[in-house]
Coordinates of C-alpha atoms in Angstrom, one line a residue:
M1 CA 6.3 -37.1 5.2
Y2 CA 5.2 -33.7 6.3
T3 CA 2.1 -32.2 8.1
D4 CA -0.8 -31.0 6.0
L5 CA -1.0 -27.8 8.2
K6 CA 0.0 -25.1 5.7
S7 CA 1.4 -22.7 8.4
Y8 CA 4.0 -25.3 9.5
Q9 CA 4.8 -26.2 5.9
I10 CA 5.6 -22.6 5.3
I11 CA 7.7 -22.4 8.4
I12 CA 9.7 -25.5 7.6
S13 CA 10.3 -24.5 4.0
L14 CA 11.5 -21.0 5.0
L15 CA 13.7 -22.3 7.8
K16 CA 15.5 -24.4 5.2
Q17 CA 15.8 -21.5 2.8
Y18 CA 17.3 -19.3 5.5
G19 CA 19.7 -22.1 6.5
I20 CA 18.3 -22.5 10.0
T21 CA 18.5 -26.3 10.7
H22 CA 19.2 -26.7 14.4
C23 CA 16.0 -27.2 16.5
V24 CA 15.6 -27.8 20.2
L25 CA 12.3 -29.6 20.7
S26 CA 10.2 -29.9 23.9
A27 CA 7.5 -32.6 24.2
G28 CA 3.9 -31.7 23.7
S29 CA 0.8 -32.2 21.5
R30 CA 0.3 -28.9 19.7
N31 CA 3.7 -28.8 18.2
V32 CA 3.6 -32.4 16.9
P33 CA 2.9 -31.3 13.3
F34 CA 6.2 -29.4 13.4
V35 CA 8.2 -31.9 15.4
H36 CA 7.4 -35.0 13.4
S37 CA 7.8 -33.2 10.1
I38 CA 11.4 -32.2 10.8
E39 CA 12.6 -35.1 12.9
E40 CA 12.4 -37.3 9.8
D41 CA 13.9 -34.7 7.5
P42 CA 17.7 -35.2 7.2
E43 CA 18.3 -31.5 6.7
F44 CA 17.4 -30.8 10.3
H45 CA 19.4 -31.4 13.5
C46 CA 17.0 -32.1 16.4
Y47 CA 17.7 -32.0 20.1
S48 CA 15.2 -33.2 22.7
V49 CA 14.9 -31.1 26.0
V50 CA 11.7 -31.7 27.8
D51 CA 11.8 -28.7 30.2
E52 CA 11.2 -25.5 28.1
R53 CA 13.3 -23.3 30.4
S54 CA 16.2 -25.6 30.0
A55 CA 15.5 -26.0 26.3
G56 CA 15.7 -22.2 25.8
Y57 CA 19.0 -22.0 27.6
F58 CA 20.4 -25.0 25.8
A59 CA 19.4 -23.4 22.5
L60 CA 21.1 -20.2 23.6
G61 CA 24.4 -22.0 24.2
L62 CA 24.0 -23.9 21.0
A63 CA 23.4 -20.7 18.9
Q64 CA 26.4 -19.0 20.6
E65 CA 28.8 -21.8 19.8
L66 CA 27.5 -22.4 16.3
N67 CA 27.2 -18.7 15.6
E68 CA 23.9 -19.2 13.8
P69 CA 20.2 -19.1 14.7
V70 CA 18.5 -22.0 16.5
V71 CA 14.8 -22.9 16.8
I72 CA 13.0 -23.7 20.0
S73 CA 9.6 -25.3 19.7
C74 CA 7.0 -26.1 22.4
T75 CA 3.3 -26.8 22.9
S76 CA 0.8 -24.1 24.1
S77 CA -0.1 -22.5 27.4
T78 CA 2.4 -22.4 30.4
A79 CA 5.0 -24.3 28.3
T80 CA 5.5 -21.0 26.4
C81 CA 5.9 -19.1 29.7
N82 CA 8.9 -21.2 30.6
Y83 CA 10.8 -19.7 27.6
W84 CA 10.7 -16.2 29.2
P85 CA 14.0 -16.3 31.1
P86 CA 16.2 -17.7 28.2
V87 CA 14.4 -15.4 25.7
A88 CA 15.3 -12.4 27.9
E89 CA 18.9 -13.6 28.2
A90 CA 19.1 -14.1 24.4
F91 CA 17.7 -10.6 23.8
Y92 CA 20.2 -8.8 26.0
Q93 CA 23.1 -10.9 24.6
G94 CA 21.9 -10.5 21.0
V95 CA 21.6 -14.3 20.4
P96 CA 19.4 -15.2 17.4
I97 CA 16.8 -17.7 18.5
V98 CA 13.5 -18.6 16.7
V99 CA 10.9 -19.0 19.4
L100 CA 8.2 -21.2 17.9
T101 CA 5.1 -21.4 20.2
S102 CA 2.2 -23.6 19.2
D103 CA -1.3 -22.2 20.0
R104 CA -5.0 -23.1 19.9
D105 CA -8.0 -21.7 18.1
P106 CA -7.9 -17.9 18.7
Q107 CA -11.7 -17.9 18.9
M108 CA -11.6 -19.9 22.1
L109 CA -9.3 -17.5 24.0
G110 CA -10.9 -16.7 27.4
Q111 CA -13.5 -19.5 26.9
W112 CA -12.0 -21.9 29.5
E113 CA -10.3 -23.9 26.7
D114 CA -7.8 -26.4 28.0
Q115 CA -4.1 -25.3 27.9
M116 CA -4.8 -21.9 26.4
I117 CA -3.5 -18.5 27.5
D118 CA -2.9 -15.3 25.5
Q119 CA 0.3 -15.9 23.7
V120 CA 0.2 -13.1 21.1
G121 CA 3.2 -10.8 21.7
M122 CA 3.8 -12.5 25.0
Y123 CA 7.6 -11.8 25.0
D124 CA 6.9 -8.1 24.5
R125 CA 10.0 -6.0 24.2
H126 CA 12.4 -8.9 24.7
V127 CA 12.2 -10.1 21.1
R128 CA 13.2 -8.2 17.9
K129 CA 10.0 -9.2 16.1
S130 CA 6.8 -11.0 17.2
V131 CA 4.2 -12.4 14.7
N132 CA 1.0 -14.2 15.1
L133 CA 0.2 -16.4 12.1
P134 CA -3.2 -16.7 10.6
I135 CA -5.1 -20.0 10.3
I136 CA -4.9 -20.6 6.6
N137 CA -8.2 -21.0 4.7
N138 CA -7.4 -19.5 1.4
K139 CA -4.6 -18.1 -0.8
D140 CA -4.7 -14.7 0.8
D141 CA -4.1 -16.3 4.2
E142 CA -1.2 -18.2 2.7
V143 CA 0.4 -15.1 1.3
Y144 CA 0.0 -13.3 4.6
C145 CA 1.5 -16.2 6.5
E146 CA 4.5 -16.3 4.2
R147 CA 5.0 -12.6 4.7
L148 CA 4.9 -12.8 8.5
V149 CA 7.3 -15.7 8.8
N150 CA 9.7 -13.9 6.5
E151 CA 9.4 -10.7 8.5
A152 CA 10.3 -12.6 11.7
L153 CA 13.3 -14.5 10.2
L154 CA 14.6 -11.4 8.5
E155 CA 14.9 -9.7 11.9
L156 CA 17.2 -12.3 13.4
N157 CA 20.2 -10.5 12.1
H158 CA 18.9 -7.1 10.8
R159 CA 20.9 -4.2 12.3
G160 CA 22.0 -6.4 15.1
T161 CA 20.9 -9.9 16.3
G162 CA 18.5 -11.4 18.7
P163 CA 15.5 -13.6 19.2
V164 CA 12.2 -13.5 17.3
H165 CA 8.8 -15.0 18.2
I166 CA 6.4 -16.9 15.8
N167 CA 3.1 -17.9 17.4
V168 CA 1.3 -20.7 15.4
P169 CA -2.4 -21.2 16.1
S170 CA -4.4 -24.2 14.9
K171 CA -8.0 -25.2 15.4
T172 CA -7.4 -28.8 16.2
Y173 CA -4.8 -31.4 17.2
N174 CA -3.2 -32.5 14.0
N175 CA -1.5 -35.9 13.7
S176 CA -1.7 -36.2 9.9
F177 CA 1.4 -36.4 7.7
P178 CA 0.3 -37.1 4.2
V179 CA 2.5 -34.6 2.3
K180 CA 5.4 -36.3 0.6
E181 CA 7.1 -33.3 -0.9
L182 CA 7.3 -30.0 1.0
P183 CA 6.0 -27.0 -1.0
T184 CA 8.5 -24.2 -1.5
A185 CA 7.3 -21.1 0.3
K186 CA 8.3 -17.7 -1.0
K187 CA 11.5 -16.3 0.6
I188 CA 11.9 -12.6 0.8
N189 CA 15.5 -11.4 0.3
R190 CA 16.9 -8.2 1.9
I191 CA 19.8 -6.6 0.0
E192 CA 21.7 -3.8 1.8
R193 CA 24.3 -1.3 0.6
S194 CA 26.9 -3.5 2.4
N195 CA 26.0 -6.6 0.4
S196 CA 28.6 -7.7 -2.1
N197 CA 28.7 -6.4 -5.7
V198 CA 28.1 -10.0 -6.8
E199 CA 24.6 -10.0 -5.1
W200 CA 23.8 -6.6 -6.5
E201 CA 24.9 -7.6 -10.0
E202 CA 22.8 -10.8 -9.8
K203 CA 19.7 -8.7 -9.2
I204 CA 20.5 -6.1 -11.8
N205 CA 21.3 -8.8 -14.4
K206 CA 17.7 -9.9 -14.0
L207 CA 16.6 -6.3 -14.8
K208 CA 18.7 -6.4 -17.9
S209 CA 16.9 -9.5 -19.2
A210 CA 13.4 -8.3 -18.2
K211 CA 11.1 -7.1 -20.9
K212 CA 8.5 -5.4 -18.7
I213 CA 9.6 -3.4 -15.7
L214 CA 7.1 -1.2 -13.9
V215 CA 8.4 1.4 -11.5
T216 CA 5.6 2.7 -9.2
C217 CA 6.4 5.9 -7.4
G218 CA 4.7 6.6 -4.1
Q219 CA 4.1 9.8 -2.2
K220 CA 7.2 11.9 -1.5
S221 CA 7.3 15.4 0.0
F222 CA 10.9 16.0 -1.0
V223 CA 12.4 14.8 -4.2
S224 CA 16.1 15.5 -4.9
D225 CA 17.4 16.5 -8.3
E226 CA 19.5 13.4 -8.2
L227 CA 16.5 11.1 -8.0
N228 CA 14.9 12.8 -11.0
I229 CA 18.1 12.4 -13.0
E230 CA 18.7 8.7 -12.0
L231 CA 15.1 7.8 -12.7
E232 CA 15.3 9.4 -16.2
N233 CA 18.5 7.4 -16.9
F234 CA 16.9 4.2 -15.5
F235 CA 14.1 4.6 -18.0
K236 CA 16.6 4.9 -20.8
N237 CA 18.7 2.0 -19.6
Y238 CA 16.0 -0.6 -18.9
N239 CA 12.7 -1.8 -20.5
S240 CA 10.7 0.2 -18.0
V241 CA 7.6 2.3 -17.4
I242 CA 7.5 4.9 -14.7
S243 CA 4.1 5.1 -13.0
L244 CA 3.4 8.2 -10.9
D245 CA 0.9 10.7 -9.8
Y246 CA 1.1 14.3 -8.5
M247 CA 1.8 13.3 -4.9
S248 CA 5.1 11.7 -6.0
N249 CA 6.4 15.1 -6.9
L250 CA 8.6 13.7 -9.6
N251 CA 9.5 15.5 -12.8
I252 CA 10.0 12.7 -15.2
K253 CA 9.5 13.5 -18.9
E254 CA 8.3 10.0 -19.8
G255 CA 6.5 9.4 -16.6
I256 CA 2.9 8.1 -16.9
N257 CA 0.1 9.2 -14.6
T258 CA -1.9 6.0 -14.0
T259 CA -4.7 7.5 -11.8
V260 CA -7.4 7.3 -14.5
C261 CA -6.2 4.3 -16.6
M262 CA -5.8 2.0 -13.6
D263 CA -9.0 3.0 -11.8
G264 CA -11.2 -0.1 -11.3
R265 CA -14.1 1.8 -13.0
Y266 CA -12.0 2.3 -16.1
I267 CA -9.6 -0.7 -16.7
T268 CA -10.7 -4.2 -17.5
K269 CA -9.2 -7.4 -16.2
K270 CA -8.2 -8.3 -19.7
K271 CA -6.2 -5.0 -20.0
V272 CA -4.5 -5.5 -16.6
Q273 CA -3.3 -8.9 -17.9
E274 CA -2.0 -7.3 -21.1
L275 CA 0.0 -4.7 -19.1
M276 CA 1.2 -7.2 -16.5
P277 CA 4.9 -6.6 -15.7
D278 CA 7.6 -9.1 -15.1
I279 CA 8.9 -7.0 -12.2
I280 CA 7.4 -4.1 -10.2
I281 CA 9.9 -1.8 -8.5
S282 CA 8.3 0.5 -5.9
F283 CA 9.5 3.2 -3.6
G284 CA 8.1 6.2 -1.7
G285 CA 5.0 6.2 0.5
Q286 CA 1.3 5.6 -0.2
I287 CA 0.0 5.3 -3.7
F288 CA -3.5 6.8 -4.4
S289 CA -3.9 5.0 -7.7
S290 CA -5.9 1.7 -7.9
I291 CA -2.8 0.2 -9.5
K292 CA -2.3 -1.6 -6.2
E293 CA -5.7 -3.3 -6.2
E294 CA -5.6 -4.2 -9.9
F295 CA -2.2 -6.0 -9.7
Q296 CA -3.0 -7.6 -6.3
M297 CA -5.6 -9.6 -8.2
F298 CA -2.7 -11.3 -10.0
K299 CA -0.4 -11.7 -7.0
E300 CA 2.7 -13.8 -7.4
E301 CA 2.4 -13.7 -11.2
F302 CA 5.2 -11.1 -11.1
E303 CA 8.0 -10.1 -8.8
H304 CA 7.8 -7.0 -6.5
W305 CA 11.1 -5.3 -5.6
L306 CA 10.7 -2.8 -2.8
I307 CA 13.1 0.1 -2.1
Q308 CA 12.7 0.8 1.6
E309 CA 15.4 2.7 3.5
D310 CA 14.6 1.1 6.9
G311 CA 14.4 -2.4 5.3
R312 CA 10.8 -3.0 6.5
V313 CA 8.6 -5.5 4.7
V314 CA 5.9 -3.6 2.8
D315 CA 4.1 -6.1 0.6
T316 CA 2.0 -3.6 -1.4
Y317 CA 1.3 -6.0 -4.3
K318 CA 1.3 -9.3 -2.3
S319 CA 4.2 -10.4 -4.5
I320 CA 7.3 -9.1 -2.7
T321 CA 10.5 -11.0 -3.4
N322 CA 13.3 -8.5 -2.7
I323 CA 13.8 -5.6 -0.3
F324 CA 16.5 -3.1 -1.1
E325 CA 17.5 -1.4 2.1
C326 CA 18.8 1.9 0.7
D327 CA 17.4 5.2 -0.6
A328 CA 15.9 5.4 -4.1
E329 CA 18.8 7.5 -5.3
Y330 CA 21.3 4.8 -4.4
F331 CA 19.3 2.0 -6.0
F332 CA 18.7 3.7 -9.3
Q333 CA 22.3 5.0 -9.4
K334 CA 23.6 1.5 -8.8
C335 CA 21.4 0.1 -11.6
N336 CA 22.5 2.8 -14.0
M337 CA 26.2 2.2 -13.2
L338 CA 25.9 -1.4 -14.1
A339 CA 23.8 -0.9 -17.2
N340 CA 25.1 -1.5 -20.7
E341 CA 24.0 -1.0 -24.3
E342 CA 22.3 -4.4 -24.3
S343 CA 19.9 -3.3 -21.6
C344 CA 18.8 -0.2 -23.4
N345 CA 15.0 0.4 -23.3
D346 CA 13.4 -0.8 -26.5
R347 CA 10.2 1.2 -25.4
K348 CA 7.8 -1.6 -26.5
Y349 CA 6.4 -1.9 -23.0
Y350 CA 6.3 1.8 -22.6
Q351 CA 4.4 2.2 -25.9
E352 CA 1.8 -0.2 -24.7
W353 CA 1.1 1.9 -21.7
K354 CA 1.4 5.2 -23.6
E355 CA -1.1 4.2 -26.3
Y356 CA -3.5 3.1 -23.6
V357 CA -3.2 6.3 -21.6
D358 CA -3.3 8.5 -24.8
N359 CA -6.8 7.1 -25.5
I360 CA -8.3 8.8 -22.4
K361 CA -10.7 11.5 -23.5
I362 CA -11.1 14.6 -21.4
P363 CA -14.6 15.9 -22.2
E364 CA -16.1 19.4 -21.8
F365 CA -17.4 18.8 -18.3
P366 CA -20.9 20.0 -17.3
W367 CA -21.2 22.1 -14.1
S368 CA -19.9 19.9 -11.4
H369 CA -17.0 19.5 -8.9
A370 CA -14.9 18.1 -11.8
Y371 CA -15.4 21.2 -13.8
A372 CA -14.6 23.6 -10.9
I373 CA -11.5 21.7 -9.9
K374 CA -10.2 21.6 -13.5
E375 CA -10.7 25.4 -13.9
V376 CA -8.7 26.0 -10.8
V377 CA -5.8 23.5 -10.9
E378 CA -4.9 24.1 -14.5
K379 CA -4.4 27.8 -13.7
I380 CA -2.2 27.3 -10.6
P381 CA 1.1 29.0 -11.5
S382 CA 4.4 27.2 -11.4
N383 CA 6.4 27.2 -8.2
S384 CA 3.2 27.0 -6.1
V385 CA 2.1 24.7 -3.3
L386 CA -1.0 22.5 -3.8
H387 CA -2.7 20.5 -1.0
L388 CA -5.3 17.9 -2.1
S389 CA -7.7 16.7 0.6
I390 CA -9.0 13.2 0.4
N391 CA -10.4 11.2 -2.5
D392 CA -12.2 13.3 -5.0
S393 CA -9.8 16.2 -4.7
I394 CA -6.9 13.9 -5.4
R395 CA -8.6 11.8 -8.0
I396 CA -10.0 14.6 -10.1
T397 CA -6.8 16.8 -10.0
N398 CA -4.9 13.9 -11.4
F399 CA -7.2 13.9 -14.4
F400 CA -5.7 17.2 -15.6
K401 CA -2.2 18.6 -16.4
L402 CA -0.6 20.8 -13.8
N403 CA 2.0 23.5 -14.6
P404 CA 5.5 22.4 -13.8
N405 CA 7.2 22.6 -10.4
I406 CA 4.1 22.6 -8.3
K407 CA 4.7 20.9 -4.9
V408 CA 1.8 18.6 -4.2
Y409 CA 0.8 17.3 -0.8
A410 CA -2.1 15.1 0.5
N411 CA -2.7 13.3 3.8
I412 CA -2.9 9.8 2.2
G413 CA -0.6 8.2 4.8
T414 CA -3.9 7.5 6.6
H415 CA -6.5 8.7 4.2
G416 CA -8.3 10.6 7.0
I417 CA -10.4 13.7 6.6
D418 CA -9.6 15.2 9.9
G419 CA -6.6 17.5 9.3
C420 CA -6.4 18.5 5.7
L421 CA -7.0 22.2 6.3
S422 CA -4.6 22.4 9.2
S423 CA -1.9 20.6 7.3
F424 CA -2.3 22.9 4.4
L425 CA -2.1 26.0 6.5
G426 CA 1.1 24.7 8.1
Q427 CA 2.6 24.2 4.6
A428 CA 1.4 27.7 3.5
A429 CA 2.9 29.3 6.7
A430 CA 6.3 27.8 5.9
T431 CA 6.6 29.4 2.4
E432 CA 5.9 32.7 0.5
K433 CA 4.8 30.7 -2.5
P434 CA 1.2 30.9 -3.7
S435 CA -0.5 28.0 -1.8
Y436 CA -3.7 26.3 -2.9
L437 CA -6.0 23.9 -1.2
V438 CA -8.7 21.8 -2.9
I439 CA -11.1 20.4 -0.2
G440 CA -14.5 18.9 0.1
D441 CA -17.2 20.0 2.5
L442 CA -17.0 17.2 5.1
A443 CA -13.3 17.5 5.4
F444 CA -13.5 21.3 5.7
F445 CA -16.2 21.4 8.3
Y446 CA -14.4 18.7 10.3
D447 CA -11.3 20.9 10.5
M448 CA -12.9 24.4 10.2
N449 CA -11.5 25.7 13.5
A450 CA -8.2 25.9 11.7
L451 CA -9.4 29.1 10.0
R452 CA -8.9 30.9 13.4
L453 CA -5.2 30.3 13.4
R454 CA -3.0 33.4 13.7
H455 CA -0.5 32.3 11.2
I456 CA -2.6 32.5 8.0
K457 CA -0.9 34.6 5.3
S458 CA -2.2 36.2 2.2
N459 CA -0.7 33.5 0.0
V460 CA -3.6 31.2 1.0
H461 CA -6.2 30.2 -1.6
I462 CA -8.8 27.7 -0.5
L463 CA -11.3 26.0 -3.0
L464 CA -14.2 24.4 -1.1
I465 CA -16.3 22.0 -3.1
N466 CA -19.6 22.1 -1.2
N467 CA -21.8 19.4 -2.8
E468 CA -23.8 18.9 0.4
G469 CA -22.2 15.8 1.7
G470 CA -19.8 12.9 1.1
S471 CA -20.0 12.4 -2.7
E472 CA -17.4 9.6 -2.4
F473 CA -20.2 7.3 -1.0
Y474 CA -22.2 7.9 -4.2
F475 CA -19.2 7.3 -6.3
N476 CA -18.2 4.0 -4.7
K477 CA -21.9 2.9 -4.6
I478 CA -22.0 2.6 -0.8
W479 CA -25.1 4.8 -0.9
R480 CA -28.2 2.6 -0.8
N481 CA -31.2 4.8 -0.3
E482 CA -32.4 8.0 1.4
A483 CA -31.4 6.6 4.8
S484 CA -27.8 6.6 3.6
D485 CA -27.9 10.4 3.3
L486 CA -28.4 10.7 7.0
H487 CA -25.7 8.5 8.4
T488 CA -23.3 7.8 5.6
T489 CA -23.1 10.7 3.1
A490 CA -24.1 13.1 5.9
R491 CA -26.1 15.2 3.5
H492 CA -26.5 18.8 4.8
K493 CA -27.3 22.4 3.8
T494 CA -24.4 24.1 5.7
K495 CA -22.5 27.0 4.1
A496 CA -19.1 28.2 5.0
E497 CA -19.7 31.9 4.2
Q498 CA -20.3 33.5 7.6
W499 CA -17.5 31.6 9.3
V500 CA -15.0 32.4 6.5
K501 CA -15.9 36.1 6.6
E502 CA -15.6 36.1 10.4
N503 CA -12.0 35.0 10.1
N504 CA -11.1 37.8 7.8
F505 CA -10.9 35.9 4.5
T506 CA -12.0 37.3 1.2
Y507 CA -15.1 35.2 0.5
L508 CA -16.2 34.2 -3.0
K509 CA -18.8 31.8 -4.2
A510 CA -19.9 30.1 -7.5
V511 CA -23.1 28.3 -8.4
D512 CA -22.5 27.9 -12.2
K513 CA -19.9 28.3 -14.8
E514 CA -20.4 32.0 -15.3
S515 CA -20.1 32.9 -11.6
L516 CA -17.0 30.6 -11.3
D517 CA -15.3 32.5 -14.2
E518 CA -16.0 35.8 -12.5
A519 CA -14.8 34.5 -9.1
L520 CA -11.5 33.1 -10.5
N521 CA -10.4 36.6 -11.5
I522 CA -9.9 37.3 -7.8
F523 CA -9.3 33.8 -6.5
M524 CA -6.3 33.2 -8.8
N525 CA -4.7 36.6 -8.1
D526 CA -1.4 36.1 -6.3
N527 CA -1.3 39.7 -5.0
N528 CA -4.4 39.6 -2.7
E529 CA -4.1 41.5 0.5
K530 CA -6.0 38.8 2.4
P531 CA -6.3 35.0 2.2
V532 CA -9.0 34.1 -0.3
F533 CA -11.8 31.4 0.0
L534 CA -13.9 30.2 -2.9
E535 CA -17.0 28.1 -2.1
V536 CA -18.3 26.2 -5.1
F537 CA -21.8 24.7 -4.8
T538 CA -22.6 21.5 -6.7
E539 CA -24.7 18.4 -5.9
M540 CA -23.0 15.1 -5.0
R541 CA -25.3 12.7 -6.8
N542 CA -24.7 14.6 -10.0
D543 CA -21.0 15.0 -9.3
S544 CA -20.6 11.2 -9.1
Q545 CA -22.5 10.7 -12.3
V546 CA -20.3 13.1 -14.1
L547 CA -17.3 11.0 -13.1
Y548 CA -19.0 7.8 -14.2
D549 CA -19.7 9.4 -17.6
F550 CA -16.1 10.5 -17.8
F551 CA -14.8 6.9 -17.2
D552 CA -17.3 5.4 -19.7
L553 CA -16.4 7.9 -22.4
S554 CA -13.1 6.2 -23.4
R555 CA -12.5 3.1 -21.1
P556 CA -11.6 -0.1 -23.0
K557 CA -14.6 -2.3 -23.6
D558 CA -15.0 -5.9 -24.7
P559 CA -18.1 -8.1 -24.5
K560 CA -16.6 -10.4 -21.8
S561 CA -15.5 -7.5 -19.6
E562 CA -18.8 -5.7 -19.9
M563 CA -20.7 -8.9 -19.0
I564 CA -18.4 -9.4 -15.9
R565 CA -18.8 -5.8 -14.8
K566 CA -22.6 -6.0 -15.1
S567 CA -22.7 -9.4 -13.3
K568 CA -20.6 -8.0 -10.4
D569 CA -23.0 -5.1 -10.0
F570 CA -26.0 -7.3 -10.1
L571 CA -24.6 -9.9 -7.6
K572 CA -23.6 -7.2 -5.2
A573 CA -27.0 -5.7 -5.3
T574 CA -28.8 -9.0 -4.9
V575 CA -26.7 -11.5 -2.9
G576 CA -24.3 -9.1 -1.2
Q577 CA -20.6 -8.3 -1.2
E578 CA -19.5 -11.1 1.1
K579 CA -21.1 -13.8 -1.1
V580 CA -19.5 -12.2 -4.2
N581 CA -16.1 -12.4 -2.5
K582 CA -16.7 -16.1 -1.7
I583 CA -17.7 -16.8 -5.3
K584 CA -14.6 -15.0 -6.6
S585 CA -12.4 -17.0 -4.2
F586 CA -14.0 -20.3 -5.3
V587 CA -13.5 -19.4 -9.0
K588 CA -9.8 -18.7 -8.4
K589 CA -9.4 -22.2 -6.9

């Protein structure tokens, strides 16, 4: 019989799956749920050593002679401190030991709780990985716990060997063992270049049999010709769809930009389910598209395969099963080498996506930030550099078709507004190519000192959308009332004109379609003698409404989805976001 504490169930299940069965146990109360669960399980070999310092050294010797990882488990407080000397010895000798420390309710730390010290990260730089598990209250906590335990166990022998630390808090003493059959926790596998061909072939055979493979391409500043070629071939060889946006900088003929069609204001839950993949393969950095959030709602209903050069666990979709520790070129080349005629793309899944995306209608926009951005980005010449500052600049640019071979950047690693202008000027300084920046007023004024830099060349073109504040807060409905304009949207009447002229830019402005057309004659000229700056004046409330109207124009609608959408908006406005989240959590159960 096993404990009913989910965190220990996950640990025990994963220890079995990783083949870690030797455990050195020290007497105590907090670790009883673990100890009693494994001491009656015939798969485990248990050793009793009361003194934790001796237990650690005993485990070290055991692991060395067995040439496999060994678990040490103790109760909370100073018991954990006694592991320090053997843990340090294991670290410097590279001996794989799983240090399992039991802990108390984290809310009681520093509150004179019996037998409680700060155990989080306590072995510091003398373990290869240290994780602090959550107290599991819901499915999200469970997924998070599974991920953390996997992260720790994966580091036992990743690019070397050594100890790892798993800290396990619990709110109460637990002496209940009602679980007859241990649930199977999700194991994350790491496949490296050095793995056998048999292991690679096992994974690739699964791709061959899959009917719905979705490849999501994250942000990449540099893309090799080889990656473009291998991705094109992968699309032909497997039943796949290639999801991308401009920050991925890929040139894939059949690639689908999912920025609009996966936006939560556009897609319905029903449509997400219809497009659900069997496997998601992801690589690259951050993804701006809401594709992450939409598929996270159906976590563990599909597999997520991550291509990650350093082998880190990045569980973007809360469904990760495999990590491929290699570059994307190597992964797709390997898949293509092992492909055959039977795995050829029948394009059924691709057509589902393409028909859905082809239904998006691009209207004749009224005067707005969307109109101004469209008029600029569609005219940017090939072989240019384009930097998109945060949110609206990225979102709106991805509505439209860019000319080929435009290098696109955005600071979406952190999604901060604080350095977009400076980053762009650095990119423009490193090239002779025409260089364009699309930036909002808050981001610009935050970083406006960068206009004083001495390294600004005449290839610089800056489009400032000045809609008098942070329109994102209108768009995402954080704006509540006029008070929000003071402290949230930061509504203002500031203009950039004098500062821009002071720094020897050619200054242009537009307040309507006619003045924009006139300004673009100079702004889009690649032979300007000075850097050029175009300030476009719109209004953020109107700008946000224009985007909502755009999404409403062609988004899929069905009575049930519309009712759910309206109900969500009503509940958020009346009972609050937190209660809505609790209701959603209850419904899922």
